[in-house]
Amino acid sequence: MRLNRFLSECGVTSRRKADNLIKAGRVTVNGEVVCTLGSVIDESADAVALDGKPLRKETKRYLMLNKPPFYLTSLKSLEDGKKTITSFLGDIEQRVYPVGRLDYDSEGLLLLTNDGELANRIHHPRYKVVKTYFAQVSGDVPENLETVLQDGADIEKRFVIPDSVNVLRVSERRARVSISFHEGQKHLVKKYFEVFGLRVTRLKRISCGNISLGKLEKGAWRDLSPAELKGLRRITGLFPCDQ
Ligand code: URA
């Protein structure tokens, strides 16, 4: 098996990013640094380590969590006093990582997995996995809000157009909108509304590709069903050719 694939199957990262780790000299095979891309290992006999830590393949795990607001999308507490999503993930045997992030004050659907390749594909705009958000906004709501939002805007030098916009409720100073993007910039939804003079006061991700949050309770998680996983693999080009 190729070394980059082995790294990705250990949940370290995607295959493409694994190449960067290899080039950086952070990976050893039987104690020797291997910097050559395309290197092949015998996974039953070779001992592979990253930054000196031995790696082994884990059973793949795919979960969804309904993240409540005011929890960090992080496995380690980076900011003093802030709780993290680990509070909800107590008894999961595998080391699963969040796929993308939700802001501290955002809530809703968060996928977690130790499958680096799939995680990368869900997150990367190239695979066009559409994420849908429910947003409550306040400010001077423009007339024809739906049409205005559909036009797109420059966000950090990149022109972004939502995949869909539905205004659910609107008044002069507030609106409730469902909006979808396949881009993944940090704070994208908040920045997008900011362009139109609107401040997001509540933000909830309700779906990601074929996966919907449904009625999962706040703070609860569950494994994805085989059908959900198959759908995700299909829309990210991993099914059926690369099992
Ligand atoms: N866009 C945001 O602005 N925040 C999130 O948490 C997710 C998308």
JSON list of C-alpha atoms and ligand atoms in Angstrom, two decimals:
[
{"chain": "A", "resi": 1, "resn": "MET", "atom": "CA", "xyz": [0.00, 0.00, 0.00]},
{"chain": "A", "resi": 2, "resn": "ARG", "atom": "CA", "xyz": [1.17, 3.52, -0.75]},
{"chain": "A", "resi": 3, "resn": "LEU", "atom": "CA", "xyz": [2.46, 5.35, 2.31]},
{"chain": "A", "resi": 4, "resn": "ASN", "atom": "CA", "xyz": [0.18, 8.38, 1.80]},
{"chain": "A", "resi": 5, "resn": "ARG", "atom": "CA", "xyz": [-2.85, 6.09, 1.66]},
{"chain": "A", "resi": 6, "resn": "PHE", "atom": "CA", "xyz": [-1.77, 4.32, 4.84]},
{"chain": "A", "resi": 7, "resn": "LEU", "atom": "CA", "xyz": [-1.48, 7.70, 6.62]},
{"chain": "A", "resi": 8, "resn": "SER", "atom": "CA", "xyz": [-4.92, 8.69, 5.43]},
{"chain": "A", "resi": 9, "resn": "GLU", "atom": "CA", "xyz": [-6.39, 5.35, 6.54]},
{"chain": "A", "resi": 10, "resn": "CYS", "atom": "CA", "xyz": [-4.92, 5.85, 9.99]},
{"chain": "A", "resi": 11, "resn": "GLY", "atom": "CA", "xyz": [-7.09, 8.98, 10.18]},
{"chain": "A", "resi": 12, "resn": "VAL", "atom": "CA", "xyz": [-4.10, 11.34, 10.14]},
{"chain": "A", "resi": 13, "resn": "THR", "atom": "CA", "xyz": [-5.15, 13.44, 7.17]},
{"chain": "A", "resi": 14, "resn": "SER", "atom": "CA", "xyz": [-6.16, 13.23, 3.51]},
{"chain": "A", "resi": 15, "resn": "ARG", "atom": "CA", "xyz": [-3.86, 11.46, 1.04]},
{"chain": "A", "resi": 16, "resn": "ARG", "atom": "CA", "xyz": [-2.89, 14.76, -0.59]},
{"chain": "A", "resi": 17, "resn": "LYS", "atom": "CA", "xyz": [-1.98, 16.36, 2.71]},
{"chain": "A", "resi": 18, "resn": "ALA", "atom": "CA", "xyz": [-0.17, 13.18, 3.76]},
{"chain": "A", "resi": 19, "resn": "ASP", "atom": "CA", "xyz": [2.26, 13.88, 0.92]},
{"chain": "A", "resi": 20, "resn": "ASN", "atom": "CA", "xyz": [3.18, 17.16, 2.63]},
{"chain": "A", "resi": 21, "resn": "LEU", "atom": "CA", "xyz": [3.93, 15.32, 5.88]},
{"chain": "A", "resi": 22, "resn": "ILE", "atom": "CA", "xyz": [6.10, 12.87, 3.94]},
{"chain": "A", "resi": 23, "resn": "LYS", "atom": "CA", "xyz": [7.97, 15.66, 2.09]},
{"chain": "A", "resi": 24, "resn": "ALA", "atom": "CA", "xyz": [8.53, 17.44, 5.41]},
{"chain": "A", "resi": 25, "resn": "GLY", "atom": "CA", "xyz": [10.39, 14.37, 6.73]},
{"chain": "A", "resi": 26, "resn": "ARG", "atom": "CA", "xyz": [7.88, 13.77, 9.52]},
{"chain": "A", "resi": 27, "resn": "VAL", "atom": "CA", "xyz": [7.16, 10.16, 8.60]},
{"chain": "A", "resi": 28, "resn": "THR", "atom": "CA", "xyz": [9.38, 7.17, 9.36]},
{"chain": "A", "resi": 29, "resn": "VAL", "atom": "CA", "xyz": [9.15, 3.57, 8.19]},
{"chain": "A", "resi": 30, "resn": "ASN", "atom": "CA", "xyz": [10.96, 1.11, 10.45]},
{"chain": "A", "resi": 31, "resn": "GLY", "atom": "CA", "xyz": [12.75, 4.04, 12.04]},
{"chain": "A", "resi": 32, "resn": "GLU", "atom": "CA", "xyz": [14.04, 5.56, 8.77]},
{"chain": "A", "resi": 33, "resn": "VAL", "atom": "CA", "xyz": [12.74, 8.91, 7.52]},
{"chain": "A", "resi": 34, "resn": "VAL", "atom": "CA", "xyz": [10.99, 8.45, 4.16]},
{"chain": "A", "resi": 35, "resn": "CYS", "atom": "CA", "xyz": [10.67, 11.62, 2.07]},
{"chain": "A", "resi": 36, "resn": "THR", "atom": "CA", "xyz": [9.97, 10.05, -1.31]},
{"chain": "A", "resi": 37, "resn": "LEU", "atom": "CA", "xyz": [6.46, 10.49, -2.61]},
{"chain": "A", "resi": 38, "resn": "GLY", "atom": "CA", "xyz": [4.92, 7.31, -3.95]},
{"chain": "A", "resi": 39, "resn": "SER", "atom": "CA", "xyz": [6.75, 5.11, -1.42]},
{"chain": "A", "resi": 40, "resn": "VAL", "atom": "CA", "xyz": [5.06, 1.79, -0.79]},
{"chain": "A", "resi": 41, "resn": "ILE", "atom": "CA", "xyz": [4.87, -0.08, 2.52]},
{"chain": "A", "resi": 42, "resn": "ASP", "atom": "CA", "xyz": [3.86, -3.53, 3.64]},
{"chain": "A", "resi": 43, "resn": "GLU", "atom": "CA", "xyz": [1.26, -2.66, 6.25]},
{"chain": "A", "resi": 44, "resn": "SER", "atom": "CA", "xyz": [1.47, -6.08, 7.91]},
{"chain": "A", "resi": 45, "resn": "ALA", "atom": "CA", "xyz": [5.22, -5.86, 8.47]},
{"chain": "A", "resi": 46, "resn": "ASP", "atom": "CA", "xyz": [6.39, -2.21, 8.41]},
{"chain": "A", "resi": 47, "resn": "ALA", "atom": "CA", "xyz": [6.26, 0.10, 11.43]},
{"chain": "A", "resi": 48, "resn": "VAL", "atom": "CA", "xyz": [5.14, 3.57, 10.38]},
{"chain": "A", "resi": 49, "resn": "ALA", "atom": "CA", "xyz": [5.38, 6.59, 12.68]},
{"chain": "A", "resi": 50, "resn": "LEU", "atom": "CA", "xyz": [4.46, 10.26, 12.43]},
{"chain": "A", "resi": 51, "resn": "ASP", "atom": "CA", "xyz": [6.60, 12.65, 14.46]},
{"chain": "A", "resi": 52, "resn": "GLY", "atom": "CA", "xyz": [7.88, 9.58, 16.30]},
{"chain": "A", "resi": 53, "resn": "LYS", "atom": "CA", "xyz": [4.38, 8.32, 17.23]},
{"chain": "A", "resi": 54, "resn": "PRO", "atom": "CA", "xyz": [3.55, 4.83, 15.90]},
{"chain": "A", "resi": 55, "resn": "LEU", "atom": "CA", "xyz": [0.48, 4.70, 13.64]},
{"chain": "A", "resi": 56, "resn": "ARG", "atom": "CA", "xyz": [-1.99, 1.90, 13.19]},
{"chain": "A", "resi": 57, "resn": "LYS", "atom": "CA", "xyz": [-5.08, 1.62, 11.06]},
{"chain": "A", "resi": 58, "resn": "GLU", "atom": "CA", "xyz": [-8.33, 2.14, 12.92]},
{"chain": "A", "resi": 59, "resn": "THR", "atom": "CA", "xyz": [-11.83, 1.00, 12.11]},
{"chain": "A", "resi": 60, "resn": "LYS", "atom": "CA", "xyz": [-13.40, 3.85, 10.19]},
{"chain": "A", "resi": 61, "resn": "ARG", "atom": "CA", "xyz": [-16.04, 5.72, 12.10]},
{"chain": "A", "resi": 62, "resn": "TYR", "atom": "CA", "xyz": [-18.50, 8.33, 10.83]},
{"chain": "A", "resi": 63, "resn": "LEU", "atom": "CA", "xyz": [-20.62, 10.33, 13.24]},
{"chain": "A", "resi": 64, "resn": "MET", "atom": "CA", "xyz": [-22.87, 13.31, 13.34]},
{"chain": "A", "resi": 65, "resn": "LEU", "atom": "CA", "xyz": [-23.24, 15.56, 16.38]},
{"chain": "A", "resi": 66, "resn": "ASN", "atom": "CA", "xyz": [-25.80, 18.26, 17.00]},
{"chain": "A", "resi": 67, "resn": "LYS", "atom": "CA", "xyz": [-23.39, 20.87, 18.37]},
{"chain": "A", "resi": 68, "resn": "PRO", "atom": "CA", "xyz": [-25.04, 23.26, 20.79]},
{"chain": "A", "resi": 69, "resn": "PRO", "atom": "CA", "xyz": [-23.96, 26.92, 20.67]},
{"chain": "A", "resi": 70, "resn": "PHE", "atom": "CA", "xyz": [-21.12, 28.02, 22.97]},
{"chain": "A", "resi": 71, "resn": "TYR", "atom": "CA", "xyz": [-18.95, 24.96, 22.54]},
{"chain": "A", "resi": 72, "resn": "LEU", "atom": "CA", "xyz": [-15.66, 25.04, 20.64]},
{"chain": "A", "resi": 73, "resn": "THR", "atom": "CA", "xyz": [-15.35, 22.76, 17.61]},
{"chain": "A", "resi": 74, "resn": "SER", "atom": "CA", "xyz": [-12.11, 21.46, 18.97]},
{"chain": "A", "resi": 75, "resn": "LEU", "atom": "CA", "xyz": [-10.87, 18.39, 20.72]},
{"chain": "A", "resi": 76, "resn": "LYS", "atom": "CA", "xyz": [-8.57, 20.40, 22.97]},
{"chain": "A", "resi": 77, "resn": "SER", "atom": "CA", "xyz": [-9.58, 23.45, 24.96]},
{"chain": "A", "resi": 78, "resn": "LEU", "atom": "CA", "xyz": [-7.59, 26.26, 23.34]},
{"chain": "A", "resi": 79, "resn": "GLU", "atom": "CA", "xyz": [-9.33, 29.19, 24.97]},
{"chain": "A", "resi": 80, "resn": "ASP", "atom": "CA", "xyz": [-9.58, 29.37, 28.73]},
{"chain": "A", "resi": 81, "resn": "GLY", "atom": "CA", "xyz": [-12.86, 28.39, 30.22]},
{"chain": "A", "resi": 82, "resn": "LYS", "atom": "CA", "xyz": [-14.58, 27.48, 26.96]},
{"chain": "A", "resi": 83, "resn": "LYS", "atom": "CA", "xyz": [-16.15, 24.06, 26.76]},
{"chain": "A", "resi": 84, "resn": "THR", "atom": "CA", "xyz": [-15.41, 21.87, 23.74]},
{"chain": "A", "resi": 85, "resn": "ILE", "atom": "CA", "xyz": [-17.39, 19.28, 21.81]},
{"chain": "A", "resi": 86, "resn": "THR", "atom": "CA", "xyz": [-15.44, 16.54, 23.60]},
{"chain": "A", "resi": 87, "resn": "SER", "atom": "CA", "xyz": [-17.99, 16.98, 26.40]},
{"chain": "A", "resi": 88, "resn": "PHE", "atom": "CA", "xyz": [-20.40, 15.06, 24.13]},
{"chain": "A", "resi": 89, "resn": "LEU", "atom": "CA", "xyz": [-18.08, 12.41, 22.69]},
{"chain": "A", "resi": 90, "resn": "GLY", "atom": "CA", "xyz": [-17.17, 10.50, 25.82]},
{"chain": "A", "resi": 91, "resn": "ASP", "atom": "CA", "xyz": [-17.26, 6.84, 24.86]},
{"chain": "A", "resi": 92, "resn": "ILE", "atom": "CA", "xyz": [-16.05, 6.78, 21.26]},
{"chain": "A", "resi": 93, "resn": "GLU", "atom": "CA", "xyz": [-13.16, 4.38, 20.84]},
{"chain": "A", "resi": 94, "resn": "GLN", "atom": "CA", "xyz": [-11.69, 5.84, 17.64]},
{"chain": "A", "resi": 95, "resn": "ARG", "atom": "CA", "xyz": [-9.98, 9.24, 17.38]},
{"chain": "A", "resi": 96, "resn": "VAL", "atom": "CA", "xyz": [-12.54, 11.07, 15.26]},
{"chain": "A", "resi": 97, "resn": "TYR", "atom": "CA", "xyz": [-11.96, 14.63, 14.05]},
{"chain": "A", "resi": 98, "resn": "PRO", "atom": "CA", "xyz": [-14.48, 17.32, 13.12]},
{"chain": "A", "resi": 99, "resn": "VAL", "atom": "CA", "xyz": [-15.05, 17.80, 9.39]},
{"chain": "A", "resi": 100, "resn": "GLY", "atom": "CA", "xyz": [-14.70, 21.57, 9.02]},
{"chain": "A", "resi": 101, "resn": "ARG", "atom": "CA", "xyz": [-15.86, 23.69, 11.89]},
{"chain": "A", "resi": 102, "resn": "LEU", "atom": "CA", "xyz": [-18.75, 25.54, 13.36]},
{"chain": "A", "resi": 103, "resn": "ASP", "atom": "CA", "xyz": [-18.04, 28.79, 15.19]},
{"chain": "A", "resi": 104, "resn": "TYR", "atom": "CA", "xyz": [-18.20, 28.84, 18.98]},
{"chain": "A", "resi": 105, "resn": "ASP", "atom": "CA", "xyz": [-21.63, 30.48, 18.88]},
{"chain": "A", "resi": 106, "resn": "SER", "atom": "CA", "xyz": [-22.94, 28.42, 15.93]},
{"chain": "A", "resi": 107, "resn": "GLU", "atom": "CA", "xyz": [-24.87, 25.20, 16.31]},
{"chain": "A", "resi": 108, "resn": "GLY", "atom": "CA", "xyz": [-26.13, 22.22, 14.41]},
{"chain": "A", "resi": 109, "resn": "LEU", "atom": "CA", "xyz": [-24.75, 19.48, 12.21]},
{"chain": "A", "resi": 110, "resn": "LEU", "atom": "CA", "xyz": [-21.12, 18.58, 12.73]},
{"chain": "A", "resi": 111, "resn": "LEU", "atom": "CA", "xyz": [-19.70, 15.48, 11.05]},
{"chain": "A", "resi": 112, "resn": "LEU", "atom": "CA", "xyz": [-16.81, 13.69, 12.73]},
{"chain": "A", "resi": 113, "resn": "THR", "atom": "CA", "xyz": [-14.67, 10.93, 11.30]},
{"chain": "A", "resi": 114, "resn": "ASN", "atom": "CA", "xyz": [-11.24, 9.32, 11.28]},
{"chain": "A", "resi": 115, "resn": "ASP", "atom": "CA", "xyz": [-11.46, 8.96, 7.47]},
{"chain": "A", "resi": 116, "resn": "GLY", "atom": "CA", "xyz": [-9.11, 11.74, 6.36]},
{"chain": "A", "resi": 117, "resn": "GLU", "atom": "CA", "xyz": [-9.84, 11.30, 2.66]},
{"chain": "A", "resi": 118, "resn": "LEU", "atom": "CA", "xyz": [-13.60, 11.62, 2.96]},
{"chain": "A", "resi": 119, "resn": "ALA", "atom": "CA", "xyz": [-13.26, 14.51, 5.43]},
{"chain": "A", "resi": 120, "resn": "ASN", "atom": "CA", "xyz": [-11.10, 16.42, 2.98]},
{"chain": "A", "resi": 121, "resn": "ARG", "atom": "CA", "xyz": [-13.55, 15.86, 0.14]},
{"chain": "A", "resi": 122, "resn": "ILE", "atom": "CA", "xyz": [-16.54, 17.02, 2.18]},
{"chain": "A", "resi": 123, "resn": "HIS", "atom": "CA", "xyz": [-14.69, 20.20, 3.10]},
{"chain": "A", "resi": 124, "resn": "HIS", "atom": "CA", "xyz": [-12.95, 21.04, -0.19]},
{"chain": "A", "resi": 125, "resn": "PRO", "atom": "CA", "xyz": [-15.01, 23.31, -2.51]},
{"chain": "A", "resi": 126, "resn": "ARG", "atom": "CA", "xyz": [-13.87, 21.25, -5.53]},
{"chain": "A", "resi": 127, "resn": "TYR", "atom": "CA", "xyz": [-16.25, 18.44, -4.52]},
{"chain": "A", "resi": 128, "resn": "LYS", "atom": "CA", "xyz": [-19.14, 20.90, -4.20]},
{"chain": "A", "resi": 129, "resn": "VAL", "atom": "CA", "xyz": [-20.70, 19.36, -1.10]},
{"chain": "A", "resi": 130, "resn": "VAL", "atom": "CA", "xyz": [-23.49, 21.78, -0.27]},
{"chain": "A", "resi": 131, "resn": "LYS", "atom": "CA", "xyz": [-23.95, 22.84, 3.36]},
{"chain": "A", "resi": 132, "resn": "THR", "atom": "CA", "xyz": [-27.25, 24.43, 4.34]},
{"chain": "A", "resi": 133, "resn": "TYR", "atom": "CA", "xyz": [-27.68, 26.84, 7.23]},
{"chain": "A", "resi": 134, "resn": "PHE", "atom": "CA", "xyz": [-30.61, 28.37, 8.99]},
{"chain": "A", "resi": 135, "resn": "ALA", "atom": "CA", "xyz": [-29.68, 31.98, 9.84]},
{"chain": "A", "resi": 136, "resn": "GLN", "atom": "CA", "xyz": [-31.45, 34.60, 11.89]},
{"chain": "A", "resi": 137, "resn": "VAL", "atom": "CA", "xyz": [-30.21, 38.05, 10.95]},
{"chain": "A", "resi": 138, "resn": "SER", "atom": "CA", "xyz": [-30.79, 41.60, 12.09]},
{"chain": "A", "resi": 139, "resn": "GLY", "atom": "CA", "xyz": [-30.14, 45.02, 10.55]},
{"chain": "A", "resi": 140, "resn": "ASP", "atom": "CA", "xyz": [-31.64, 47.10, 7.79]},
{"chain": "A", "resi": 141, "resn": "VAL", "atom": "CA", "xyz": [-33.24, 44.34, 5.77]},
{"chain": "A", "resi": 142, "resn": "PRO", "atom": "CA", "xyz": [-33.14, 45.29, 2.07]},
{"chain": "A", "resi": 143, "resn": "GLU", "atom": "CA", "xyz": [-36.25, 44.97, -0.08]},
{"chain": "A", "resi": 144, "resn": "ASN", "atom": "CA", "xyz": [-36.28, 41.80, -2.17]},
{"chain": "A", "resi": 145, "resn": "LEU", "atom": "CA", "xyz": [-33.92, 40.18, 0.29]},
{"chain": "A", "resi": 146, "resn": "GLU", "atom": "CA", "xyz": [-34.03, 36.82, -1.47]},
{"chain": "A", "resi": 147, "resn": "THR", "atom": "CA", "xyz": [-33.00, 38.30, -4.84]},
{"chain": "A", "resi": 148, "resn": "VAL", "atom": "CA", "xyz": [-30.33, 40.46, -3.25]},
{"chain": "A", "resi": 149, "resn": "LEU", "atom": "CA", "xyz": [-28.79, 37.46, -1.46]},
{"chain": "A", "resi": 150, "resn": "GLN", "atom": "CA", "xyz": [-28.91, 35.31, -4.60]},
{"chain": "A", "resi": 151, "resn": "ASP", "atom": "CA", "xyz": [-26.63, 37.75, -6.46]},
{"chain": "A", "resi": 152, "resn": "GLY", "atom": "CA", "xyz": [-23.43, 36.71, -4.69]},
{"chain": "A", "resi": 153, "resn": "ALA", "atom": "CA", "xyz": [-20.67, 38.83, -3.14]},
{"chain": "A", "resi": 154, "resn": "ASP", "atom": "CA", "xyz": [-16.90, 39.10, -2.81]},
{"chain": "A", "resi": 155, "resn": "ILE", "atom": "CA", "xyz": [-15.70, 37.40, 0.35]},
{"chain": "A", "resi": 156, "resn": "GLU", "atom": "CA", "xyz": [-11.97, 37.86, 0.86]},
{"chain": "A", "resi": 157, "resn": "LYS", "atom": "CA", "xyz": [-11.27, 38.39, -2.85]},
{"chain": "A", "resi": 158, "resn": "ARG", "atom": "CA", "xyz": [-13.33, 35.40, -3.89]},
{"chain": "A", "resi": 159, "resn": "PHE", "atom": "CA", "xyz": [-16.70, 35.80, -5.53]},
{"chain": "A", "resi": 160, "resn": "VAL", "atom": "CA", "xyz": [-19.16, 33.56, -3.74]},
{"chain": "A", "resi": 161, "resn": "ILE", "atom": "CA", "xyz": [-22.71, 32.73, -4.85]},
{"chain": "A", "resi": 162, "resn": "PRO", "atom": "CA", "xyz": [-25.00, 30.75, -2.57]},
{"chain": "A", "resi": 163, "resn": "ASP", "atom": "CA", "xyz": [-26.25, 27.45, -3.97]},
{"chain": "A", "resi": 164, "resn": "SER", "atom": "CA", "xyz": [-29.71, 28.37, -2.73]},
{"chain": "A", "resi": 165, "resn": "VAL", "atom": "CA", "xyz": [-31.49, 31.03, -0.68]},
{"chain": "A", "resi": 166, "resn": "ASN", "atom": "CA", "xyz": [-34.94, 30.90, 0.91]},
{"chain": "A", "resi": 167, "resn": "VAL", "atom": "CA", "xyz": [-36.28, 33.75, 2.98]},
{"chain": "A", "resi": 168, "resn": "LEU", "atom": "CA", "xyz": [-38.50, 32.12, 5.58]},
{"chain": "A", "resi": 169, "resn": "ARG", "atom": "CA", "xyz": [-39.67, 35.22, 7.44]},
{"chain": "A", "resi": 170, "resn": "VAL", "atom": "CA", "xyz": [-38.89, 38.89, 7.04]},
{"chain": "A", "resi": 171, "resn": "SER", "atom": "CA", "xyz": [-39.61, 42.20, 8.77]},
{"chain": "A", "resi": 172, "resn": "GLU", "atom": "CA", "xyz": [-37.92, 45.61, 8.57]},
{"chain": "A", "resi": 173, "resn": "ARG", "atom": "CA", "xyz": [-35.15, 44.79, 11.04]},
{"chain": "A", "resi": 174, "resn": "ARG", "atom": "CA", "xyz": [-34.99, 40.98, 11.09]},
{"chain": "A", "resi": 175, "resn": "ALA", "atom": "CA", "xyz": [-35.14, 37.99, 8.82]},
{"chain": "A", "resi": 176, "resn": "ARG", "atom": "CA", "xyz": [-34.91, 34.21, 8.93]},
{"chain": "A", "resi": 177, "resn": "VAL", "atom": "CA", "xyz": [-33.19, 32.69, 5.98]},
{"chain": "A", "resi": 178, "resn": "SER", "atom": "CA", "xyz": [-32.12, 29.26, 4.86]},
{"chain": "A", "resi": 179, "resn": "ILE", "atom": "CA", "xyz": [-28.96, 29.55, 2.76]},
{"chain": "A", "resi": 180, "resn": "SER", "atom": "CA", "xyz": [-26.62, 26.99, 1.19]},
{"chain": "A", "resi": 181, "resn": "PHE", "atom": "CA", "xyz": [-22.98, 27.15, 0.10]},
{"chain": "A", "resi": 182, "resn": "HIS", "atom": "CA", "xyz": [-20.47, 24.64, -1.15]},
{"chain": "A", "resi": 183, "resn": "GLU", "atom": "CA", "xyz": [-17.55, 26.97, -0.31]},
{"chain": "A", "resi": 184, "resn": "GLY", "atom": "CA", "xyz": [-15.84, 26.50, 3.02]},
{"chain": "A", "resi": 185, "resn": "GLN", "atom": "CA", "xyz": [-14.22, 29.80, 4.05]},
{"chain": "A", "resi": 186, "resn": "LYS", "atom": "CA", "xyz": [-14.03, 30.54, 7.75]},
{"chain": "A", "resi": 187, "resn": "HIS", "atom": "CA", "xyz": [-17.08, 32.48, 9.00]},
{"chain": "A", "resi": 188, "resn": "LEU", "atom": "CA", "xyz": [-18.48, 32.38, 5.45]},
{"chain": "A", "resi": 189, "resn": "VAL", "atom": "CA", "xyz": [-22.14, 32.79, 6.33]},
{"chain": "A", "resi": 190, "resn": "LYS", "atom": "CA", "xyz": [-21.57, 35.62, 8.79]},
{"chain": "A", "resi": 191, "resn": "LYS", "atom": "CA", "xyz": [-19.27, 37.41, 6.34]},
{"chain": "A", "resi": 192, "resn": "TYR", "atom": "CA", "xyz": [-21.74, 36.93, 3.52]},
{"chain": "A", "resi": 193, "resn": "PHE", "atom": "CA", "xyz": [-24.58, 38.60, 5.43]},
{"chain": "A", "resi": 194, "resn": "GLU", "atom": "CA", "xyz": [-22.22, 41.33, 6.63]},
{"chain": "A", "resi": 195, "resn": "VAL", "atom": "CA", "xyz": [-21.74, 42.39, 2.99]},
{"chain": "A", "resi": 196, "resn": "PHE", "atom": "CA", "xyz": [-25.46, 43.22, 2.92]},
{"chain": "A", "resi": 197, "resn": "GLY", "atom": "CA", "xyz": [-25.34, 45.08, 6.26]},
{"chain": "A", "resi": 198, "resn": "LEU", "atom": "CA", "xyz": [-26.87, 42.21, 8.23]},
{"chain": "A", "resi": 199, "resn": "ARG", "atom": "CA", "xyz": [-25.63, 40.65, 11.44]},
{"chain": "A", "resi": 200, "resn": "VAL", "atom": "CA", "xyz": [-26.18, 36.95, 12.08]},
{"chain": "A", "resi": 201, "resn": "THR", "atom": "CA", "xyz": [-27.72, 36.49, 15.52]},
{"chain": "A", "resi": 202, "resn": "ARG", "atom": "CA", "xyz": [-28.26, 32.74, 15.29]},
{"chain": "A", "resi": 203, "resn": "LEU", "atom": "CA", "xyz": [-26.66, 30.24, 12.94]},
{"chain": "A", "resi": 204, "resn": "LYS", "atom": "CA", "xyz": [-27.48, 26.57, 12.67]},
{"chain": "A", "resi": 205, "resn": "ARG", "atom": "CA", "xyz": [-26.15, 24.11, 10.07]},
{"chain": "A", "resi": 206, "resn": "ILE", "atom": "CA", "xyz": [-29.01, 21.83, 9.11]},
{"chain": "A", "resi": 207, "resn": "SER", "atom": "CA", "xyz": [-27.48, 19.71, 6.38]},
{"chain": "A", "resi": 208, "resn": "CYS", "atom": "CA", "xyz": [-24.27, 18.74, 4.65]},
{"chain": "A", "resi": 209, "resn": "GLY", "atom": "CA", "xyz": [-24.61, 17.03, 1.29]},
{"chain": "A", "resi": 210, "resn": "ASN", "atom": "CA", "xyz": [-27.11, 14.20, 1.72]},
{"chain": "A", "resi": 211, "resn": "ILE", "atom": "CA", "xyz": [-26.86, 14.28, 5.54]},
{"chain": "A", "resi": 212, "resn": "SER", "atom": "CA", "xyz": [-29.57, 16.13, 7.46]},
{"chain": "A", "resi": 213, "resn": "LEU", "atom": "CA", "xyz": [-29.56, 16.97, 11.13]},
{"chain": "A", "resi": 214, "resn": "GLY", "atom": "CA", "xyz": [-33.17, 15.84, 11.45]},
{"chain": "A", "resi": 215, "resn": "LYS", "atom": "CA", "xyz": [-34.46, 15.52, 14.99]},
{"chain": "A", "resi": 216, "resn": "LEU", "atom": "CA", "xyz": [-31.15, 14.75, 16.69]},
{"chain": "A", "resi": 217, "resn": "GLU", "atom": "CA", "xyz": [-31.22, 16.37, 20.15]},
{"chain": "A", "resi": 218, "resn": "LYS", "atom": "CA", "xyz": [-28.78, 19.17, 21.00]},
{"chain": "A", "resi": 219, "resn": "GLY", "atom": "CA", "xyz": [-25.56, 17.64, 22.29]},
{"chain": "A", "resi": 220, "resn": "ALA", "atom": "CA", "xyz": [-26.48, 14.15, 21.00]},
{"chain": "A", "resi": 221, "resn": "TRP", "atom": "CA", "xyz": [-24.52, 12.19, 18.39]},
{"chain": "A", "resi": 222, "resn": "ARG", "atom": "CA", "xyz": [-25.11, 9.09, 16.32]},
{"chain": "A", "resi": 223, "resn": "ASP", "atom": "CA", "xyz": [-23.27, 6.98, 13.75]},
{"chain": "A", "resi": 224, "resn": "LEU", "atom": "CA", "xyz": [-24.18, 7.67, 10.13]},
{"chain": "A", "resi": 225, "resn": "SER", "atom": "CA", "xyz": [-26.31, 4.92, 8.62]},
{"chain": "A", "resi": 226, "resn": "PRO", "atom": "CA", "xyz": [-24.80, 2.79, 5.83]},
{"chain": "A", "resi": 227, "resn": "ALA", "atom": "CA", "xyz": [-27.12, 4.55, 3.33]},
{"chain": "A", "resi": 228, "resn": "GLU", "atom": "CA", "xyz": [-26.00, 8.00, 4.53]},
{"chain": "A", "resi": 229, "resn": "LEU", "atom": "CA", "xyz": [-22.35, 7.01, 4.25]},
{"chain": "A", "resi": 230, "resn": "LYS", "atom": "CA", "xyz": [-22.84, 5.50, 0.82]},
{"chain": "A", "resi": 231, "resn": "GLY", "atom": "CA", "xyz": [-24.52, 8.75, -0.31]},
{"chain": "A", "resi": 232, "resn": "LEU", "atom": "CA", "xyz": [-21.65, 10.86, 1.05]},
{"chain": "A", "resi": 233, "resn": "ARG", "atom": "CA", "xyz": [-19.09, 8.67, -0.67]},
{"chain": "A", "resi": 234, "resn": "ARG", "atom": "CA", "xyz": [-21.04, 8.87, -3.89]},
{"chain": "A", "resi": 235, "resn": "ILE", "atom": "CA", "xyz": [-21.32, 12.67, -3.95]},
{"chain": "A", "resi": 236, "resn": "THR", "atom": "CA", "xyz": [-17.63, 13.06, -3.14]},
{"chain": "A", "resi": 237, "resn": "GLY", "atom": "CA", "xyz": [-16.58, 10.66, -5.93]},
{"chain": "A", "resi": 238, "resn": "LEU", "atom": "CA", "xyz": [-15.39, 7.86, -3.60]},
{"chain": "A", "resi": 239, "resn": "PHE", "atom": "CA", "xyz": [-18.10, 5.34, -4.42]},
{"chain": "A", "resi": 240, "resn": "PRO", "atom": "CA", "xyz": [-18.11, 2.70, -5.78]},
{"chain": "A", "resi": 241, "resn": "CYS", "atom": "CA", "xyz": [-14.59, 2.71, -7.23]},
{"chain": "A", "resi": 242, "resn": "ASP", "atom": "CA", "xyz": [-12.50, 3.41, -4.08]},
{"chain": "A", "resi": 243, "resn": "GLN", "atom": "CA", "xyz": [-13.88, 1.39, -1.17]},
{"chain": "B", "resi": 1, "resn": "URA", "atom": "N1", "xyz": [-20.28, 30.17, 8.52]},
{"chain": "B", "resi": 1, "resn": "URA", "atom": "C1", "xyz": [-20.12, 30.93, 9.63]},
{"chain": "B", "resi": 1, "resn": "URA", "atom": "O1", "xyz": [-20.03, 32.15, 9.55]},
{"chain": "B", "resi": 1, "resn": "URA", "atom": "N2", "xyz": [-20.01, 30.30, 10.81]},
{"chain": "B", "resi": 1, "resn": "URA", "atom": "C2", "xyz": [-20.11, 28.97, 10.96]},
{"chain": "B", "resi": 1, "resn": "URA", "atom": "O2", "xyz": [-20.03, 28.47, 12.07]},
{"chain": "B", "resi": 1, "resn": "URA", "atom": "C3", "xyz": [-20.29, 28.19, 9.80]},
{"chain": "B", "resi": 1, "resn": "URA", "atom": "C4", "xyz": [-20.38, 28.83, 8.59]}
]
